[in-house]
Amino acid sequence: MEIVGQLQKQYVDFITSLFREAYLDDQYVQLQKLQDDSNPEFVVEVVSIFFEDSEKLLNDLASSLQQQVVDFKKVDGYVHQFKGSSSSVGAQRVKNACVDFKNFCEEKNLDGCLRFLNLVKQEFYLVKNKLETLLRLEQQILQAGGMVPPLE
Amino acid sequence: MAKNVVFSRLRRLGKNERFDDDLSSSCDSDEVHVLAVDDSFVDRKVIERLLKITSCKVTVVDSGMRALQFLGLDEEQSSVGFDGLKVDLIITDYCMPGMTGYELLKKLKGSSTFREIPVVIMSSENILTRIDRCLEEGAEDFIVKPVKLSDVERLKNYMFGEGRTKSQGRGSNKRKLQETSSSPSPTSSTSPEPSSDLSSISSPSTPRSPTSLDSPSKRYKTSHHD
């Protein structure tokens, strides 16, 4: 029973599904290209920053939408940031949800905003979960002495 | 001033990076020095890595103000004290709180000391009027985010054309940008000027629109935005 081989297959199957289901897009591949022996933790680092950033943005979004008088420009600003960072890590579904969210901000549609805040939150936690699983798999492969199969 | 410099340098120290002590060695090495400006933490991390992997020295700051501070521009100093930290390219995000990338661009192009430094704008939004405005103001290029390795590799042409007496002339990539528009751009491609040269040839006097919407792929896709 070859552990490394199994783990690698698991990894490939999993990451393929993530691309297929649009959780991740090409930008994630780009990030992988930036990782090498001199920077073996690059993806983990970026993704960690993304997670932290996003939690903060979600909080900011929630509180700004709870105000008596909602400042939609401010909300839009937060969504814009979220859209940017999710795009930069390749979190496609999150990014797409942010695009739609922005439309509701522009229309000053509170209902729409609240709905989309929930959607963005959902998508974020989904991709967070998936990325954590993915990165864990990578770790396991490396620890078992194998190499992480390159993407594409 | 020196304090600002050290502060800025320390900001960009990543734990994984070898720290060449470029504080003491001047930039007469072949490495280009890029100043990257972005308010997003994620994007700063990515752009820094993108630039380093293309063999650039990088200083990353989180705002236009800090960029100006780093350059010494806000204190209206000449760049004489900053020779060792000469910047060969500035790459900045467009949408930033406080000072936008566009405003930063204007300030830079309005400075006799810094107008020679090529400036590249990044934006998540592919808005033609925005791109136009930036190019008219003197930006070398406009990159639509998310930034990829191929985008940064392309930028090396600007960096070597400006402050280095190497290879390509400055106009080469601008030509690519405006393939289908009239060619002789007011900026000559035959004389790569060192960035401290005060003769200003960099600011285009005629508005240039990126009519070559097909090249390079992602950058100028026609957008239905206004």
Coordinates of C-alpha atoms in Angstrom, one line a residue:
Chain A
M1 CA 0.0 0.0 0.0
E2 CA 1.7 3.1 -1.2
I3 CA 0.8 6.0 1.0
V4 CA 2.3 8.7 -1.1
G5 CA 0.7 7.5 -4.2
Q6 CA -2.7 7.3 -2.5
L7 CA -2.3 10.8 -1.0
Q8 CA -1.3 12.2 -4.3
K9 CA -4.3 10.7 -6.1
Q10 CA -6.5 12.1 -3.4
Y11 CA -4.9 15.5 -3.8
V12 CA -5.3 15.5 -7.6
D13 CA -8.9 14.3 -7.4
F14 CA -9.7 16.9 -4.8
I15 CA -8.1 19.9 -6.5
T16 CA -9.6 18.9 -9.8
S17 CA -13.0 19.0 -8.3
L18 CA -12.3 22.4 -6.8
F19 CA -11.6 23.8 -10.2
R20 CA -14.4 22.0 -11.8
E21 CA -16.9 23.4 -9.2
A22 CA -15.3 26.9 -9.5
Y23 CA -14.2 27.1 -5.9
L24 CA -10.8 27.9 -7.3
D25 CA -9.7 29.4 -10.5
D26 CA -6.5 30.0 -12.4
Q27 CA -5.3 32.6 -10.0
Y28 CA -4.7 29.8 -7.5
V29 CA -2.5 28.1 -10.0
Q30 CA -0.6 31.4 -10.4
L31 CA 0.0 31.4 -6.7
Q32 CA 1.3 27.9 -6.8
K33 CA 3.8 29.0 -9.4
L34 CA 5.2 31.5 -7.0
Q35 CA 6.0 28.9 -4.4
D36 CA 9.4 27.2 -4.6
D37 CA 12.1 25.9 -2.3
S38 CA 13.1 29.3 -1.3
N39 CA 9.5 30.1 -0.4
P40 CA 7.9 26.8 0.4
E41 CA 5.1 28.2 2.4
F42 CA 4.0 31.0 0.1
V43 CA 0.6 29.7 -0.7
V44 CA -0.2 29.0 3.0
E45 CA 0.9 32.4 3.9
V46 CA -1.2 34.2 1.4
V47 CA -4.2 32.1 2.1
S48 CA -3.8 32.7 5.8
I49 CA -3.8 36.4 5.2
F50 CA -6.8 36.0 3.1
F51 CA -8.7 34.1 5.8
E52 CA -7.9 36.7 8.4
D53 CA -8.6 39.6 6.2
S54 CA -11.9 38.1 5.2
E55 CA -13.1 37.4 8.7
K56 CA -12.5 41.1 9.5
L57 CA -14.3 42.2 6.3
L58 CA -17.3 40.0 7.1
N59 CA -17.5 41.6 10.6
D60 CA -17.2 45.1 9.1
L61 CA -19.9 44.2 6.5
A62 CA -22.3 42.9 9.2
S63 CA -21.9 45.9 11.4
S64 CA -22.2 48.4 8.6
L65 CA -25.4 46.8 7.4
Q66 CA -26.8 46.9 10.9
Q67 CA -26.6 50.7 11.2
Q68 CA -29.7 52.7 11.5
V69 CA -28.7 54.6 8.4
V70 CA -26.7 52.3 6.2
D71 CA -23.8 53.9 4.5
F72 CA -23.9 52.0 1.2
K73 CA -20.7 53.5 0.0
K74 CA -18.9 52.1 3.0
V75 CA -20.5 48.7 2.5
D76 CA -19.5 48.9 -1.2
G77 CA -15.9 49.7 -0.1
Y78 CA -15.8 46.6 2.0
V79 CA -17.2 44.4 -0.7
H80 CA -14.7 45.8 -3.1
Q81 CA -11.9 44.8 -0.9
F82 CA -13.3 41.4 -0.4
K83 CA -13.8 41.0 -4.1
G84 CA -10.2 42.0 -4.7
S85 CA -8.6 39.7 -2.2
S86 CA -10.7 36.7 -3.2
S87 CA -9.8 37.3 -6.8
S88 CA -6.1 37.5 -5.9
V89 CA -6.2 34.1 -4.3
G90 CA -8.4 32.5 -6.9
A91 CA -11.5 32.1 -4.7
Q92 CA -13.8 32.4 -7.7
R93 CA -17.2 31.7 -6.1
V94 CA -16.5 34.2 -3.4
K95 CA -15.4 36.8 -5.9
N96 CA -18.5 36.2 -8.0
A97 CA -20.8 36.6 -5.0
C98 CA -19.0 39.9 -4.3
V99 CA -19.6 41.1 -7.8
D100 CA -23.4 40.6 -7.3
F101 CA -23.2 42.0 -3.8
K102 CA -21.7 45.2 -5.3
N103 CA -24.7 45.6 -7.5
F104 CA -27.0 45.7 -4.5
C105 CA -24.8 48.2 -2.9
E106 CA -25.0 50.4 -5.9
E107 CA -28.8 50.1 -5.9
K108 CA -28.8 50.8 -2.1
N109 CA -30.9 47.7 -1.8
L110 CA -30.6 46.6 1.9
D111 CA -32.4 43.4 1.5
G112 CA -30.3 42.4 -1.4
C113 CA -27.2 43.3 0.6
L114 CA -28.2 41.3 3.5
R115 CA -28.9 38.3 1.4
F116 CA -25.6 38.6 -0.4
L117 CA -23.7 39.1 2.8
N118 CA -25.0 35.7 3.8
L119 CA -24.1 34.2 0.5
V120 CA -20.6 35.6 0.5
K121 CA -20.1 34.4 4.0
Q122 CA -21.3 30.9 3.0
E123 CA -19.0 30.8 0.0
F124 CA -16.1 32.1 2.0
Y125 CA -16.5 29.4 4.7
L126 CA -16.9 26.8 2.0
V127 CA -13.7 27.7 0.2
K128 CA -11.9 28.2 3.5
N129 CA -12.8 24.6 4.4
K130 CA -11.7 23.3 1.1
L131 CA -8.4 25.1 1.1
E132 CA -7.6 23.9 4.5
T133 CA -8.3 20.4 3.4
L134 CA -6.2 20.9 0.3
L135 CA -3.3 22.4 2.2
R136 CA -3.5 19.6 4.8
L137 CA -3.3 17.0 2.0
E138 CA -0.2 18.7 0.7
Q139 CA 1.4 18.6 4.1
Q140 CA 0.6 14.9 4.4
I141 CA 2.2 14.2 1.0
L142 CA 5.3 16.1 1.9
Q143 CA 5.6 14.5 5.3
A144 CA 5.2 11.1 3.7
G145 CA 8.2 12.0 1.6
G146 CA 6.4 12.6 -1.6
M147 CA 6.0 15.6 -3.9
V148 CA 2.9 17.5 -4.5
P149 CA 1.7 16.9 -8.0
P150 CA 2.0 20.1 -10.0
L151 CA -1.2 21.7 -11.2
E152 CA -2.3 21.6 -14.8
Chain B
M1 CA 14.3 60.7 6.4
A2 CA 16.7 57.9 6.9
K3 CA 14.3 56.8 9.5
N4 CA 11.5 56.6 6.9
V5 CA 13.8 54.6 4.7
V6 CA 14.7 52.1 7.3
F7 CA 11.1 51.8 8.3
S8 CA 10.0 51.2 4.8
R9 CA 12.7 48.6 4.2
L10 CA 11.8 46.8 7.4
R11 CA 8.3 46.6 6.3
R12 CA 9.1 44.6 3.4
L13 CA 11.3 42.1 5.2
G14 CA 9.7 38.8 4.8
K15 CA 10.9 36.0 7.0
N16 CA 11.6 33.9 4.1
E17 CA 13.7 36.4 2.2
R18 CA 17.4 36.6 2.2
F19 CA 18.1 40.1 3.3
D20 CA 20.8 41.4 1.0
D21 CA 22.0 44.4 2.9
D22 CA 21.0 46.7 0.2
L23 CA 20.8 49.5 2.7
S24 CA 24.5 49.9 2.3
S25 CA 25.1 48.6 -1.2
S26 CA 23.8 50.9 -3.8
C27 CA 21.7 50.0 -6.7
D28 CA 24.6 49.7 -9.1
S29 CA 23.8 46.0 -9.1
D30 CA 21.8 44.7 -12.0
E31 CA 18.7 44.3 -9.8
V32 CA 15.9 46.7 -10.5
H33 CA 14.3 48.2 -7.5
V34 CA 10.5 48.3 -7.6
L35 CA 8.3 50.3 -5.3
A36 CA 4.9 48.6 -5.0
V37 CA 1.9 50.4 -3.5
D38 CA -1.3 48.6 -2.5
D39 CA -3.7 48.9 0.4
S40 CA -4.6 45.2 0.3
F41 CA -2.5 43.0 2.5
V42 CA -3.2 40.0 0.3
D43 CA -2.2 41.9 -2.8
R44 CA 0.9 43.3 -1.2
K45 CA 2.0 39.8 -0.4
V46 CA 1.4 38.6 -3.9
I47 CA 2.9 41.5 -5.8
E48 CA 6.0 41.3 -3.6
R49 CA 6.5 37.7 -4.4
L50 CA 5.8 38.2 -8.1
L51 CA 8.4 40.9 -8.2
K52 CA 11.0 39.1 -6.2
I53 CA 10.6 36.0 -8.3
T54 CA 11.4 38.1 -11.3
S55 CA 14.6 39.2 -9.6
C56 CA 13.6 42.6 -8.5
K57 CA 14.4 44.3 -5.2
V58 CA 11.1 45.2 -3.8
T59 CA 9.8 47.8 -1.4
V60 CA 6.1 47.5 -0.6
V61 CA 4.0 50.2 1.0
D62 CA 0.4 50.3 1.8
S63 CA -0.5 53.8 0.7
G64 CA 0.3 56.6 -1.7
M65 CA 1.4 58.7 1.2
R66 CA 3.9 56.2 2.3
A67 CA 5.1 55.8 -1.2
L68 CA 5.8 59.6 -1.3
Q69 CA 7.4 59.4 2.0
F70 CA 9.7 56.6 0.9
L71 CA 10.7 58.6 -2.1
G72 CA 11.2 61.7 -0.1
L73 CA 8.8 63.5 -2.3
D74 CA 6.4 64.6 0.5
E75 CA 9.2 66.5 2.1
E76 CA 10.0 68.2 -1.2
Q77 CA 13.6 67.0 -1.1
S78 CA 15.6 66.2 -4.1
S79 CA 16.5 62.6 -4.7
V80 CA 20.2 63.2 -4.1
G81 CA 20.1 61.5 -0.7
F82 CA 18.3 58.5 -2.2
D83 CA 20.7 57.5 -4.9
G84 CA 21.3 54.2 -3.2
L85 CA 17.7 53.5 -3.1
K86 CA 16.9 54.6 -6.6
V87 CA 13.5 53.3 -7.7
D88 CA 13.3 51.9 -11.2
L89 CA 9.6 51.3 -11.3
I90 CA 6.6 52.1 -9.3
I91 CA 3.6 49.8 -9.4
T92 CA 0.5 51.0 -7.7
D93 CA -3.1 49.9 -7.1
Y94 CA -5.7 52.3 -8.4
C95 CA -8.4 52.1 -5.8
M96 CA -6.9 53.1 -2.5
P97 CA -8.3 55.0 0.4
G98 CA -6.8 58.4 0.9
M99 CA -4.7 58.9 -2.2
T100 CA -5.7 56.9 -5.2
G101 CA -3.1 55.4 -7.5
Y102 CA -4.2 58.0 -10.1
E103 CA -3.5 60.8 -7.6
L104 CA -0.1 59.3 -6.8
L105 CA 0.6 59.1 -10.5
K106 CA -0.2 62.7 -10.9
K107 CA 2.1 63.7 -8.1
L108 CA 4.9 61.7 -9.4
K109 CA 4.6 63.0 -12.9
G110 CA 4.3 66.5 -11.5
S111 CA 7.7 66.1 -9.9
S112 CA 10.8 66.9 -11.9
T113 CA 12.7 64.4 -9.9
F114 CA 10.4 61.5 -10.2
R115 CA 8.6 62.0 -13.4
E116 CA 11.1 59.8 -15.2
I117 CA 10.3 56.8 -13.1
P118 CA 7.9 54.5 -15.0
V119 CA 4.6 54.0 -13.2
V120 CA 2.3 51.1 -13.7
I121 CA -1.2 51.1 -12.5
M122 CA -3.1 47.9 -11.3
S123 CA -6.8 47.7 -11.0
S124 CA -9.4 45.1 -10.5
E125 CA -11.7 47.0 -12.8
N126 CA -11.3 47.0 -16.5
I127 CA -12.8 50.4 -17.2
L128 CA -11.7 51.9 -20.4
T129 CA -12.0 55.5 -19.3
R130 CA -9.9 54.7 -16.3
I131 CA -7.2 53.1 -18.3
D132 CA -7.2 56.0 -20.7
R133 CA -7.0 58.5 -18.0
C134 CA -4.0 56.8 -16.4
L135 CA -2.2 56.4 -19.7
E136 CA -2.8 60.1 -20.5
E137 CA -1.4 61.1 -17.2
G138 CA 1.8 59.2 -18.1
A139 CA 1.4 55.7 -16.8
E140 CA 3.4 53.2 -18.7
D141 CA 1.0 50.4 -18.4
F142 CA -2.2 49.3 -16.8
I143 CA -2.6 45.8 -15.4
V144 CA -5.9 44.3 -14.6
K145 CA -5.9 42.4 -11.4
P146 CA -5.4 39.7 -10.4
V147 CA -1.8 40.1 -11.3
K148 CA 0.0 37.2 -12.9
L149 CA 3.6 36.3 -13.4
S150 CA 3.3 37.0 -17.1
D151 CA 2.2 40.6 -16.3
V152 CA 5.2 41.2 -14.1
E153 CA 7.6 39.6 -16.5
R154 CA 6.4 42.0 -19.1
L155 CA 7.1 44.9 -16.9
K156 CA 10.8 44.2 -16.9
N157 CA 11.0 45.9 -20.2
Y158 CA 10.1 49.2 -18.7
M159 CA 12.5 48.8 -15.9
F160 CA 15.4 48.1 -18.1
G161 CA 14.5 50.8 -20.5
E162 CA 14.4 53.5 -18.0
G163 CA 17.2 53.6 -15.5
R164 CA 19.5 51.2 -17.1
T165 CA 21.4 51.6 -20.3
K166 CA 20.5 48.2 -21.4
S167 CA 18.5 46.5 -24.1
Q168 CA 15.2 47.9 -25.1
G169 CA 14.2 51.4 -25.6
R170 CA 11.5 52.8 -23.5
G171 CA 8.9 53.0 -26.1
S172 CA 8.8 49.4 -27.0
N173 CA 6.0 48.3 -24.8
K174 CA 4.1 51.4 -25.3
R175 CA 4.2 50.6 -28.9
K176 CA 2.7 47.3 -28.2
L177 CA 0.0 49.0 -26.3
Q178 CA -0.8 51.2 -29.2
E179 CA -0.1 49.0 -32.1
T180 CA -3.0 50.1 -34.1
S181 CA -2.8 53.8 -33.3
S182 CA -0.4 56.2 -34.8
S183 CA 3.1 55.2 -34.0
P184 CA 5.6 57.8 -33.3
S185 CA 4.8 58.4 -29.7
P186 CA 6.2 61.6 -28.4
T187 CA 8.4 59.6 -26.1
S188 CA 11.4 58.5 -28.0
S189 CA 12.4 54.9 -27.7
T190 CA 16.0 55.5 -28.6
S191 CA 17.3 57.1 -25.5
P192 CA 17.0 55.2 -22.3
E193 CA 17.5 58.0 -19.8
P194 CA 18.8 57.4 -16.4
S195 CA 16.1 58.2 -13.9
S196 CA 17.8 61.2 -12.4
D197 CA 18.0 63.0 -15.7
L198 CA 15.7 65.9 -15.4
S199 CA 15.0 66.4 -19.1
S200 CA 11.4 65.4 -19.3
I201 CA 10.6 63.3 -22.2
S202 CA 8.3 61.0 -20.4
S203 CA 5.0 62.8 -20.3
P204 CA 3.1 62.2 -23.5
S205 CA 1.5 65.3 -24.7
T206 CA -1.2 63.6 -26.8
P207 CA -3.8 61.4 -25.3
R208 CA -3.2 57.9 -26.0
S209 CA -5.9 55.4 -26.0
P210 CA -5.2 51.7 -25.7
T211 CA -6.7 50.9 -29.1
S212 CA -4.8 47.7 -29.2
L213 CA -7.4 46.0 -27.2
D214 CA -6.3 42.6 -28.2
S215 CA -2.9 42.7 -26.8
P216 CA -1.9 41.6 -24.3
S217 CA -4.9 39.4 -23.7
K218 CA -6.4 40.2 -20.4
R219 CA -5.6 43.8 -20.1
Y220 CA -7.8 45.7 -22.3
K221 CA -10.8 43.6 -22.9
T222 CA -13.6 45.9 -24.0
S223 CA -15.7 46.6 -21.1
H224 CA -19.3 47.6 -21.0
H225 CA -18.6 49.8 -18.1
D226 CA -18.4 53.4 -18.8

